[in-house]
Amino acid sequence: MSEPQPRGIKFREPPVFERGAPGRSGASLPPLDVPEVDPAVLFGALARKDAADLPEVSEPEAYRHYLRLSQWNFCIDSQLFPLGSCTMKYNPKVNEWAARIPAFANLHPMTPEELCQGSLEVMWRLQEALCEVSGMDGCSLQPSAGAQGELCGLMMMRAFHEAKGRSPKKVFIPESAHGTNAASCSLNGLVAVKIEKNADGITHPEQVLAAIEREGSDGDVCGLMITNPNTLGAYETFLPAICKLIHDKGGLVYGDGANTNAIMGRARPGDVGMDVIHINLHKTFTTPHGGGGPGSGPVCFKEHLEPFQPSPVLIRRPQGGYGWDYNRPQSLGRLRAFTGNFGMFIRAYAYIREMGGEGLSMASTLAVLNARYLWAKLKDHYLAPVPQPCMHEVVLSDSQLERETGVKTLDVAKRLLDYGFHAPTVYFPLVVPGALMIEPTETETRETLDEFVAAMVAIAKEARETPELVKQAPHNTVVGRLDEARAARQPRLRWTRS
Amino acid sequence: MAQDDVRSDRKYTKDHEWAKEEDGKISIGITAYAVDQLGEITLVNLDVRVGETITAGKAFGTIESVKTLSDLFAPVSGKIVRINSDLENKPEKVNEACYDLGWMIEIEPSDKGELDTLLDVEAYRELLKSAAH
């Protein structure tokens, strides 16, 4: 597939409101068998004057409309989706089967615990599995996504300090961390302090110490937030020393576990000294964005943080069975209604059981191997800013290509669409100019990776020979290059019948 | 505008802001290099009002482009006397003319000596050269 994909027939589909005709209907309703009511009589001034102007379409019109829109989709079920930092792995359909088992899917969230023991057991077992993967002592499934997991972990860290009568404010964050980390600090009333990028892409203990001294923060160290492997796809090899350093200053270490897909069965955050992490079920344990479900960002923590976790806490009762413990005086409270995004628990649990421990470990091994394969094949065509081989994702830069050809990262990303691939993450991490962040995941075959490499190499060649072709891409999609600046500056957010 | 376009009538920060003194007041904006890095600018958000004071090194607003969002850092401290309200509806002015019509705020400096601590045009040009590699 080293050539742009042929243009298939894709329909230019208008908004559904522009389809249909007055009186046309896709539903065959029985004749009215109750007296007709005039809403104006019942509701007076509250009744609307004009009809709602809903689309009136036949069933085939409605069906074709949405099917055609779905054909515009670039998604993991149709192509490689190498969106770095997002772990867009294929979502096995057996997970969807499991999540749709009526006894799970139709369970009311208010069901008394004695009538939903099976579901509670799945949650318990999932917590145990996540503790095993992370090397932690406890787990709460409540947080609805990664960012809420961060919020939760930091709230637990704050509560830990407050229980000791302290309220340190500074949280040290390497530049190569996820962007949400600093935001989570601000939401917690904490102060994010940046640790600058190092030439080898990883954080060194001396840098952490220097940042603490620079800030004059001795005694004010709430903790450190670190993403491992970091957003440069590099493994933080100094973590044990860094964790010890922070602990010696009275702080705690928060691990952003969004990149857990690189290390399952190989390294455990708890073993290297981290105190609390979140894990993105919707990344590491399938169902990526757009893969059929909402997010889920459980937190896993060491014993000393256990009293502060969200309540209610799922417990195994001494007499057998599972239940909820609401008597948690030091808990940070509820993070959301009910028990979290339950469907995600089923999918993640099904995946973990399907894979087994060795399978998860192999998934991480192959995820790293796939990314390194891309690194090895692409580093002579695009600048790779980190000198050592990457972990689960490879970060490239457009700086050399742009200097030589004027073609930028955005152009390369758009041109990839013509070759039939979803674009990687672009312009992130911010520490790399014109970053292209590529995460193939373990679910891609070598053949697919070779096709992707061929496309990337072909685009670099096009940039040299016919730069305008790349700068004006995409050419084969239903719509071409959109004016993103104008869309942001003068957004038209309403459709009106013209 | 070329990304290495610099002006000799003003001072610079390593974060790619410029500060230009005129009649005792200092106007502040971002450099052509910063504009080039940002790409097409979609929003200039100035979180300050006339009469407020700002501190050197602290953020006075944010700038958003199709690529990214960045803080705007005050090169020097002082009291705000004017804000370029045109940027609210026409952020593209920063893309078109970052050294004049794309100015952001004007301040009455609280310590004129601060301006001398900033990079002069030669030092800034050197910084850009090292940033390119």
XYZ file of C-alpha atoms in Angstrom:
631
model
C 0.000 0.000 0.000
C 2.875 2.358 -0.733
C 0.594 4.188 -3.104
C -2.340 6.375 -2.212
C -5.495 4.355 -1.891
C -7.829 4.492 -4.907
C -10.789 6.724 -4.489
C -13.801 4.536 -3.791
C -17.323 5.799 -4.151
C -18.160 7.783 -1.069
C -21.323 9.816 -1.065
C -21.449 13.499 -0.293
C -24.228 13.197 2.226
C -26.150 16.319 3.267
C -27.499 16.829 6.809
C -30.521 14.563 7.369
C -32.687 17.708 7.585
C -32.093 18.249 3.887
C -33.435 14.812 3.043
C -37.046 13.639 2.927
C -40.346 15.357 2.175
C -43.312 16.531 4.257
C -45.469 13.607 5.349
C -42.922 10.929 4.504
C -42.334 8.465 7.314
C -40.162 5.474 8.046
C -42.413 4.122 10.772
C -45.741 2.355 10.201
C -47.828 3.312 13.182
C -51.284 1.809 13.824
C -54.318 4.074 13.363
C -54.981 6.461 16.256
C -57.386 4.735 18.661
C -57.671 7.498 21.276
C -59.256 10.958 20.929
C -56.965 13.476 19.259
C -55.844 16.271 21.598
C -54.972 19.850 20.703
C -51.807 20.701 22.699
C -52.717 24.415 22.648
C -55.867 23.645 24.598
C -53.981 21.584 27.179
C -50.853 23.701 27.531
C -51.933 27.175 26.399
C -49.018 29.519 25.722
C -46.523 26.732 26.464
C -47.538 24.828 23.332
C -45.221 25.512 20.399
C -46.687 27.494 17.535
C -44.930 25.691 14.708
C -44.066 22.070 14.169
C -40.579 21.034 15.309
C -39.443 20.690 11.709
C -37.953 17.253 12.290
C -36.689 15.366 9.252
C -39.395 13.304 7.557
C -37.602 10.467 5.839
C -38.326 6.931 4.761
C -36.544 4.055 6.465
C -34.098 3.511 3.572
C -33.329 7.248 3.507
C -32.565 7.231 7.225
C -30.583 4.008 7.019
C -28.526 5.116 4.020
C -27.883 8.509 5.584
C -26.225 7.080 8.657
C -24.515 4.237 6.821
C -22.963 6.744 4.419
C -21.770 8.916 7.273
C -20.230 5.837 8.880
C -18.319 5.183 5.640
C -16.511 8.492 6.085
C -15.129 7.194 9.350
C -11.460 6.422 9.895
C -11.583 3.931 12.748
C -9.692 1.062 14.327
C -12.118 -1.455 12.796
C -11.156 -0.300 9.294
C -7.507 0.760 9.483
C -4.357 1.322 11.516
C -5.036 4.120 13.998
C -1.553 5.009 15.304
C -2.657 7.834 17.608
C 0.243 8.183 20.041
C -0.564 8.329 23.741
C -4.023 6.872 23.070
C -3.228 3.146 22.666
C -5.776 2.597 19.918
C -5.566 -1.179 20.016
C -8.110 -3.368 18.312
C -11.104 -4.066 20.511
C -11.809 -7.835 20.472
C -15.457 -8.473 19.709
C -15.697 -11.048 22.493
C -15.457 -8.089 24.918
C -18.558 -6.602 23.318
C -20.360 -9.935 23.605
C -19.495 -10.089 27.298
C -20.586 -6.522 27.997
C -23.897 -7.224 26.300
C -24.775 -10.321 28.328
C -28.262 -9.291 29.500
C -27.553 -10.111 33.164
C -24.803 -7.477 33.077
C -26.208 -5.041 30.553
C -29.683 -4.838 32.054
C -28.647 -4.629 35.696
C -30.173 -1.636 37.470
C -27.550 0.385 39.360
C -29.788 0.416 42.462
C -30.037 -3.378 42.589
C -29.531 -4.573 46.203
C -26.122 -6.150 46.662
C -27.478 -9.613 47.437
C -29.057 -9.666 43.952
C -25.951 -8.603 42.015
C -23.217 -10.702 43.591
C -21.908 -11.835 40.192
C -21.361 -8.280 39.012
C -19.699 -7.306 42.284
C -17.441 -10.327 41.971
C -16.366 -9.236 38.484
C -15.470 -5.818 39.912
C -13.573 -7.427 42.786
C -11.628 -9.702 40.462
C -10.850 -6.806 38.133
C -9.506 -4.786 41.069
C -7.306 -7.734 42.050
C -5.984 -8.056 38.499
C -5.196 -4.330 38.281
C -3.364 -4.497 41.632
C -1.321 -7.393 40.269
C -0.454 -5.529 37.054
C 0.455 -2.334 38.907
C 2.128 -3.805 41.990
C -0.221 -1.898 44.274
C -2.205 -2.890 47.385
C -5.633 -1.477 46.612
C -7.802 -0.287 43.726
C -10.861 1.883 43.214
C -12.813 1.522 39.973
C -14.820 4.720 40.434
C -12.948 7.287 38.284
C -14.648 7.657 34.910
C -11.554 8.405 32.838
C -7.839 9.116 33.077
C -8.200 12.765 34.052
C -10.636 11.870 36.831
C -8.199 9.191 37.977
C -5.539 11.909 38.252
C -7.936 14.126 40.182
C -8.721 11.214 42.494
C -5.065 10.249 43.051
C -4.075 13.822 43.865
C -7.044 14.196 46.218
C -5.845 11.060 48.009
C -2.327 12.499 48.234
C -3.724 15.733 49.677
C -5.830 13.816 52.190
C -2.749 11.787 53.177
C -0.788 14.963 53.934
C -3.724 16.611 55.698
C -4.139 13.574 57.964
C -0.596 14.313 59.107
C -1.478 17.953 59.710
C 0.411 19.182 56.639
C -0.680 20.828 53.417
C 2.316 20.957 51.038
C 1.452 22.523 47.688
C 4.184 21.837 45.132
C 3.822 19.027 42.633
C 6.835 18.479 40.369
C 6.037 17.428 36.808
C 8.539 16.623 34.040
C 7.816 18.362 30.728
C 7.397 14.944 29.144
C 4.308 14.195 31.275
C 0.764 14.222 29.960
C -0.757 17.671 29.615
C -3.623 16.842 31.936
C -1.212 16.373 34.873
C -0.693 20.083 35.442
C -4.418 20.740 35.053
C -5.227 18.093 37.681
C -2.876 19.888 40.093
C -4.595 23.227 39.538
C -8.016 21.624 40.065
C -6.728 20.387 43.433
C -5.441 23.799 44.482
C -1.877 22.529 44.107
C 0.972 24.221 42.255
C 2.507 22.438 39.263
C 6.273 22.940 38.927
C 7.897 22.047 35.625
C 11.040 19.916 35.367
C 12.713 20.716 32.055
C 13.360 18.116 29.370
C 16.732 16.406 29.331
C 18.641 15.658 26.115
C 18.195 11.892 26.562
C 14.423 12.324 26.992
C 14.251 11.030 30.572
C 14.165 12.629 34.004
C 17.273 12.564 36.197
C 17.254 12.725 40.021
C 19.568 15.767 39.950
C 16.990 17.648 37.879
C 14.281 16.862 40.410
C 16.507 17.976 43.250
C 17.479 21.140 41.378
C 13.807 21.970 40.753
C 13.005 21.504 44.449
C 15.904 23.752 45.426
C 15.139 26.332 42.742
C 11.602 26.612 44.037
C 12.786 26.773 47.634
C 10.249 24.038 48.251
C 11.842 22.009 51.028
C 8.950 21.182 53.334
C 6.423 22.093 50.621
C 6.768 18.993 48.425
C 3.312 17.495 47.939
C 4.710 15.070 45.386
C 5.788 14.252 41.871
C 3.637 13.301 38.883
C 5.408 11.240 36.292
C 4.303 9.393 33.187
C 6.207 6.172 32.538
C 7.109 5.473 29.810
C 6.894 9.200 29.178
C 5.346 10.994 26.217
C 8.632 10.772 24.324
C 8.215 7.003 24.432
C 11.216 6.751 26.777
C 11.418 4.601 29.901
C 12.211 6.569 33.055
C 15.177 4.467 34.186
C 15.919 6.606 37.263
C 12.490 6.093 38.818
C 13.596 4.222 41.989
C 16.079 6.987 42.874
C 13.556 9.711 42.012
C 10.841 8.056 44.139
C 13.251 7.795 47.076
C 14.228 11.436 46.695
C 10.600 12.583 46.753
C 9.773 10.320 49.712
C 12.762 11.726 51.616
C 11.283 15.190 51.087
C 7.981 14.014 52.564
C 6.204 13.845 49.205
C 4.347 11.091 47.345
C 4.771 9.868 43.782
C 1.824 9.830 41.383
C 2.218 7.670 38.297
C 0.258 8.526 35.172
C -0.487 4.997 33.997
C -1.809 5.964 30.582
C 1.178 4.233 29.009
C 0.822 0.975 30.951
C 0.546 -0.865 27.636
C 4.347 -0.667 27.394
C 5.190 -2.363 30.674
C 2.609 -4.995 31.680
C 4.319 -7.973 33.257
C 7.708 -6.267 32.811
C 7.739 -3.464 35.372
C 5.275 -2.620 38.126
C 4.829 1.009 39.254
C 4.371 -0.158 42.855
C 7.675 -2.036 42.800
C 9.681 1.019 41.692
C 8.275 3.054 44.570
C 5.221 4.860 43.216
C 2.399 5.461 45.693
C -0.620 5.849 43.438
C -1.351 5.505 39.729
C -4.324 5.478 37.440
C -4.791 2.973 34.652
C -6.833 3.736 31.544
C -8.999 0.668 30.980
C -10.026 2.208 27.639
C -6.410 2.197 26.435
C -4.445 -0.657 27.937
C -7.411 -3.009 28.291
C -9.012 -2.360 24.859
C -12.125 -0.328 23.941
C -10.110 2.706 22.825
C -11.754 6.057 22.095
C -14.437 5.498 19.557
C -14.220 1.785 20.190
C -17.659 1.523 21.677
C -17.608 2.873 25.177
C -16.885 5.636 27.625
C -13.589 5.882 29.485
C -12.601 4.341 32.793
C -9.598 5.367 34.876
C -9.291 3.209 38.031
C -6.719 4.256 40.617
C -4.380 1.742 42.252
C -2.557 2.705 45.445
C -0.308 1.571 48.265
C -1.670 0.632 51.675
C -0.869 3.999 53.275
C -3.325 5.692 50.906
C -6.079 3.099 51.372
C -8.158 5.075 53.950
C -8.523 8.012 51.566
C -9.856 6.212 48.475
C -13.330 7.090 47.109
C -16.303 5.596 48.923
C -18.217 3.359 49.019
C -15.496 0.722 48.966
C -16.133 -2.722 47.529
C -15.414 -5.350 50.204
C -15.450 -9.109 50.516
C -17.538 -9.984 53.576
C -16.041 -12.381 56.178
C -19.133 -14.619 55.879
C -18.709 -14.692 52.067
C -20.062 -12.549 49.296
C -19.396 -8.957 48.311
C -20.823 -5.650 49.440
C -20.260 -1.912 49.817
C -18.618 -0.288 52.816
C -19.931 3.257 53.333
C -18.288 3.768 56.727
C -15.109 5.389 55.485
C -14.527 8.512 57.607
C -11.243 9.489 55.902
C -12.488 8.870 52.344
C -12.450 11.693 49.818
C -16.090 10.744 49.143
C -17.852 9.885 45.920
C -16.359 10.830 42.570
C -19.487 10.031 40.602
C -22.917 8.453 40.827
C -23.038 4.695 41.317
C -19.996 2.521 40.765
C -18.153 3.727 37.679
C -18.550 2.816 34.012
C -19.558 -0.762 34.619
C -19.604 -1.901 30.966
C -15.915 -1.010 30.788
C -15.190 -3.268 33.753
C -16.735 -6.210 31.925
C -14.744 -5.518 28.753
C -11.464 -5.091 30.655
C -12.083 -8.196 32.745
C -12.981 -10.261 29.670
C -9.774 -9.051 28.004
C -7.609 -9.832 31.034
C -9.078 -13.354 31.349
C -8.780 -13.948 27.610
C -5.104 -12.889 27.637
C -3.950 -14.232 30.995
C -0.817 -12.989 32.713
C 1.567 -14.229 30.074
C -0.656 -12.878 27.337
C -0.655 -9.377 28.844
C 3.095 -9.498 29.193
C 3.411 -10.585 25.560
C 1.046 -7.785 24.492
C 3.410 -5.224 26.045
C 6.437 -6.907 24.516
C 4.884 -6.812 21.060
C 3.632 -3.236 21.528
C 7.224 -2.156 22.208
C 8.602 -4.327 19.405
C 6.117 -2.842 16.916
C 6.997 0.714 17.915
C 10.734 -0.007 17.754
C 10.258 -1.553 14.335
C 8.710 1.719 13.157
C 11.504 3.675 14.883
C 14.173 1.611 13.127
C 12.478 1.910 9.742
C 11.632 5.606 9.939
C 14.481 7.285 11.802
C 16.489 7.785 8.612
C 13.550 9.452 6.889
C 12.253 11.663 9.692
C 14.224 13.147 12.565
C 13.902 11.046 15.764
C 14.651 13.413 18.669
C 15.233 10.730 21.320
C 18.553 8.957 20.687
C 17.692 5.554 22.174
C 15.145 3.034 20.853
C 11.627 3.901 22.014
C 9.195 1.964 24.157
C 5.560 1.615 22.961
C 5.468 4.784 20.859
C 7.877 6.559 18.584
C 8.123 10.335 18.396
C 9.405 11.920 15.189
C 9.950 15.560 14.305
C 9.300 17.477 11.089
C 12.108 19.961 11.753
C 14.529 18.486 9.206
C 11.863 17.810 6.579
C 10.420 21.295 6.973
C 13.793 22.963 6.634
C 14.500 21.027 3.432
C 11.084 20.989 1.793
C 8.689 23.328 3.608
C 6.399 20.364 4.302
C 5.190 20.325 7.911
C 3.885 17.714 10.304
C 0.285 18.712 9.616
C 0.812 18.108 5.887
C 2.322 14.658 6.493
C -0.606 13.795 8.770
C -3.153 14.869 6.139
C -1.334 13.018 3.359
C -1.400 9.794 5.412
C -5.191 9.853 5.079
C -4.771 9.491 1.308
C -2.742 6.354 1.943
C -5.579 4.929 4.014
C -4.152 5.441 7.494
C -5.502 7.461 10.357
C -3.008 10.201 11.218
C -0.835 9.852 14.319
C -0.982 12.363 17.150
C 0.589 15.620 15.949
C 2.254 18.557 17.701
C 2.400 16.590 20.968
C 4.458 16.230 23.091
C 5.079 19.963 23.098
C 8.773 19.460 23.922
C 9.373 18.198 20.368
C 8.942 20.749 17.553
C 6.485 19.485 14.933
C 6.019 16.176 16.717
C 4.511 13.108 15.052
C 3.697 10.652 17.837
C 3.086 7.152 16.541
C 1.778 4.270 18.660
C 1.086 1.184 16.570
C 0.077 -1.106 19.501
C 0.578 -4.860 19.534
C -2.555 -5.586 17.528
C -1.010 -4.575 14.180
C 0.694 -7.160 12.016
C 4.101 -6.742 10.473
C 2.437 -6.427 7.053
C 0.401 -3.437 8.225
C 3.480 -1.835 9.773
C 5.377 -2.302 6.509
C 2.541 -0.653 4.598
C 2.592 2.257 7.028
C 6.379 2.620 6.728
C 6.093 2.533 2.934
C 3.492 5.307 3.088
C 5.637 7.462 5.399
C 8.705 6.987 3.186
C 6.670 7.745 0.064
C 5.367 10.952 1.671
C 8.911 12.064 2.554
C 9.832 11.487 -1.099
C 6.766 13.397 -2.300
C 7.739 16.253 0.024
C 11.032 16.555 -1.854
C 9.697 16.048 -5.370
C 6.149 17.416 -5.338
C 5.719 19.350 -2.073
C 2.450 20.974 -3.183
C 0.843 17.538 -3.434
C 1.539 16.982 0.255
C 0.714 20.521 1.345
C -2.733 20.314 -0.246
C -3.585 16.820 1.004
C -5.861 15.039 1.632
C -7.069 14.470 -1.923
C -8.930 11.154 -1.649
C -11.172 11.827 1.321
C -14.775 12.996 1.010
C -13.755 16.532 1.957
C -10.296 17.980 1.422
C -8.194 20.228 3.661
C -10.491 22.077 6.005
C -9.843 25.641 7.115
C -9.263 24.864 10.770
C -8.313 28.449 11.621
C -11.521 29.896 10.197
C -13.584 27.143 11.831
C -12.118 28.199 15.193
C -12.234 31.944 14.559
C -15.724 32.166 13.044
C -17.488 28.954 14.003
C -20.880 28.328 12.411
C -22.507 26.092 14.964
C -26.071 26.142 13.670
C -27.575 24.597 10.593
C -30.274 26.704 9.012
C -32.556 25.785 6.151
C -31.357 27.904 3.263
C 6.850 36.821 7.604
C 10.011 34.832 7.991
C 10.454 33.108 11.328
C 13.864 34.756 11.833
C 12.436 38.253 11.363
C 13.566 40.376 14.327
C 13.509 44.123 15.001
C 16.358 46.122 16.490
C 14.050 48.666 18.190
C 13.024 46.340 21.018
C 14.058 43.695 23.568
C 13.185 39.981 23.744
C 12.616 37.127 26.179
C 13.711 33.538 25.790
C 10.004 32.663 25.633
C 9.764 34.686 22.394
C 7.927 37.764 23.615
C 9.087 41.259 22.643
C 8.992 44.457 24.693
C 9.283 47.876 23.059
C 9.748 51.107 24.946
C 8.146 54.276 23.619
C 7.476 57.491 25.553
C 8.082 55.794 28.874
C 5.584 53.018 28.156
C 6.344 49.486 27.079
C 4.275 47.586 24.534
C 4.399 43.800 24.525
C 3.781 41.134 21.898
C 5.178 37.888 20.533
C 7.907 37.377 17.933
C 7.757 36.073 14.383
C 9.455 32.896 15.566
C 6.705 32.330 18.151
C 4.060 32.957 15.479
C 5.734 30.493 13.143
C 5.838 27.851 15.895
C 2.203 28.387 16.777
C 0.825 28.294 13.235
C -2.547 29.875 12.569
C -3.704 31.662 15.689
C -7.335 31.202 16.628
C -7.660 32.931 19.994
C -5.751 35.520 21.989
C -7.008 35.495 25.545
C -5.714 38.415 27.618
C -6.592 37.720 31.269
C -5.843 41.279 32.424
C -7.584 44.649 32.582
C -6.376 48.219 32.306
C -5.164 49.378 35.718
C -4.055 45.926 36.870
C -0.419 45.170 37.509
C 1.528 42.289 36.021
C 4.762 40.694 37.170
C 7.707 39.792 34.963
C 7.766 36.085 34.211
C 4.111 35.521 35.144
C 1.424 34.710 32.588
C -0.881 37.546 31.484
C -2.906 35.485 29.053
C -2.943 32.565 26.681
C -2.671 32.208 22.934
C -4.315 29.386 21.049
C -3.586 28.136 17.559
C -4.717 25.206 15.447
C -1.719 23.356 16.910
C -1.466 24.252 20.544
C -2.173 26.529 23.489
C 0.584 28.591 25.098
C 0.926 30.966 28.021
C 1.874 34.578 27.357
C 4.532 35.699 29.852
C 5.112 39.292 30.900
C 8.671 40.364 29.944
C 8.636 43.162 32.546
C 6.513 44.218 35.524
C 4.167 47.182 35.566
C 0.656 48.588 35.358
C -1.463 47.906 32.299
C -2.411 51.084 30.459
C -3.744 49.703 27.176
C -4.976 46.388 25.820
C -5.264 45.535 22.135
C -8.954 44.669 22.133
C -8.884 44.178 18.335
C -7.303 40.787 18.909
C -10.486 39.518 20.520
C -12.223 39.269 17.141
C -9.204 39.393 14.888
C -6.538 37.088 16.362
C -5.137 36.695 12.823
C -3.564 40.154 13.260
C -0.871 38.421 15.295
C -0.160 36.163 12.318
C -0.179 39.103 9.907
C 1.787 41.706 11.863
C 3.119 40.451 15.163
C 5.497 43.410 15.611
C 2.937 46.202 15.181
C -0.842 45.666 14.735
C -0.516 42.369 16.614
C 0.738 44.011 19.834
C -1.048 42.718 22.952
C -0.683 44.966 25.965
C 0.975 48.238 26.904
C 2.275 48.841 30.402
C 3.751 51.564 32.548
C 6.872 49.828 33.869
C 7.374 49.717 37.620
C 11.131 49.213 37.215
C 12.741 50.463 34.032
C 15.910 48.547 34.870
C 14.030 45.304 34.113
C 14.051 46.109 30.406
C 17.854 46.019 30.393
C 17.847 42.458 31.713
C 16.065 41.237 28.561
C 17.815 39.959 25.428
C 18.847 42.537 22.859
C 18.309 41.825 19.173
C 21.735 40.212 18.730
C 21.323 37.928 21.724
C 17.833 36.986 20.550
C 19.100 36.241 17.052
C 21.674 33.910 18.617
C 18.908 32.205 20.619
C 16.948 31.591 17.403
C 20.016 30.089 15.741
C 20.480 27.616 18.560
C 16.737 26.826 18.602
C 16.917 25.855 14.925
C 19.306 22.986 15.645
